[in-house]
XYZ file of C-alpha atoms in Angstrom:
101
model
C 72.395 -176.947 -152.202
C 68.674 -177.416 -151.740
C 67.127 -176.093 -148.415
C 65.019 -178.470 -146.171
C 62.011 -177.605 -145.785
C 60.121 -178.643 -142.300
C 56.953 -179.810 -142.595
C 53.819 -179.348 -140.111
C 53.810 -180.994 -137.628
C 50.006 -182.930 -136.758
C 48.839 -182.981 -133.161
C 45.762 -185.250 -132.484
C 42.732 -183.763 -130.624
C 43.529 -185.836 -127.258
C 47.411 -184.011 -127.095
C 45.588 -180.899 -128.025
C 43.203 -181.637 -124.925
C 46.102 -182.917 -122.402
C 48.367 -179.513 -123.177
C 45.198 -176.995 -122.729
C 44.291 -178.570 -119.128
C 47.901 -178.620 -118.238
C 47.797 -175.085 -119.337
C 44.366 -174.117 -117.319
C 46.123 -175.743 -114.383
C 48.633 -173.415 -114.371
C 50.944 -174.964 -112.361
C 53.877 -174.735 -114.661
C 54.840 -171.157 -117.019
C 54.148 -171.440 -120.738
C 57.593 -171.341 -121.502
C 57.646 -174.582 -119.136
C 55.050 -176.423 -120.541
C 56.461 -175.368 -124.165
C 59.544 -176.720 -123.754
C 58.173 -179.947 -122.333
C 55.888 -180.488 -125.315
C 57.922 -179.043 -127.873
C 55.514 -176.051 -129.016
C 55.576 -172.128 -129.023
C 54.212 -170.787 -126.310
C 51.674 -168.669 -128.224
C 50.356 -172.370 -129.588
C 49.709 -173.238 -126.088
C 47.326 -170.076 -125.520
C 45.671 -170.591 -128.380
C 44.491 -174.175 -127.242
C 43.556 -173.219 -124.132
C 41.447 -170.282 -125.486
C 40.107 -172.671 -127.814
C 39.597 -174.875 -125.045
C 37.892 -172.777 -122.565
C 35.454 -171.140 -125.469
C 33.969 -174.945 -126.607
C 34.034 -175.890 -123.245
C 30.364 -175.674 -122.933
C 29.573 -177.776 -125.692
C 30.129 -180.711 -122.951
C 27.338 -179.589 -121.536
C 25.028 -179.016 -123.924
C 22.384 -181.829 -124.169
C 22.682 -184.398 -126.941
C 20.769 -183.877 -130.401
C 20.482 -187.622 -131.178
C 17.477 -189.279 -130.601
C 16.366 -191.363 -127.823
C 14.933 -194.872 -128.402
C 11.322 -193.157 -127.039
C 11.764 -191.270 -129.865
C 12.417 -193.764 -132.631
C 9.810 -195.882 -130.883
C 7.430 -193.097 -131.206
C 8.007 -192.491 -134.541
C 7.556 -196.384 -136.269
C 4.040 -196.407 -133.776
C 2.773 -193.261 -135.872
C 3.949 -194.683 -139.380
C 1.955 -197.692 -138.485
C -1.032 -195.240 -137.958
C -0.649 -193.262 -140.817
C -0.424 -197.249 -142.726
C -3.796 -198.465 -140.685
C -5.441 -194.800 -141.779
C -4.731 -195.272 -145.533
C -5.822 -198.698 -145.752
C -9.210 -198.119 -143.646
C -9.791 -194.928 -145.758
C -9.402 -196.772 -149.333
C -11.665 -199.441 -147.710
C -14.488 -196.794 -147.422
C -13.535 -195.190 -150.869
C -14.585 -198.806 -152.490
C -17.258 -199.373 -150.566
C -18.191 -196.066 -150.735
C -18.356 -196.224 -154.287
C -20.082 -199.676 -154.564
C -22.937 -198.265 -152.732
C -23.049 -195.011 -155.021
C -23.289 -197.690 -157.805
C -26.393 -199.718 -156.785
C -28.247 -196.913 -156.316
């Protein structure tokens, strides 16, 4: 007779997120809240440590850029495009003058 093996269970990121509040709340036990979602207590602690330690990340201001930004950005390619054509303009003229002398 072959055992059956249990396989891991997945929890997505929003359960994860409802059982740590429900947790910090603290208005029900761990052993309460375990039985009502079906874990081990010592799950429950862990993603409400977890929690609490990225909890600040919320906070945190965002890395992506602003539309100022990109804005900014295309306005100084379009200099540094002006720049190279005015300077190659000089560089012929430049160099038809040094060859009528």
């Amino acid at each position: 007779m072959k055992k059956m093996r249990k396989t891991r269970r997945k929890f997505t990121s929003e359960f994860k997120t409802r059982v740590a509040i429900e947790a910090i709340k603290e208005r029900y036990t761990l052993s309460e809240l375990a039985k009502r979602f079906e874990l081990h207590p010592n799950q429950i602690s862990m993603w409400k440590h977890e929690f609490l330690e990225k909890s600040s990340i919320v906070f945190e201001k965002k890395q992506s850029k602003s539309k100022e930004e990109i804005i900014d950005i295309d306005k100084l390619y379009t200099k540094i495009g002006k720049l190279e054509m005015e300077r190659d303009f000089l560089k012929k003229n430049l160099m038809r003058v040094n060859l009528l002398k």
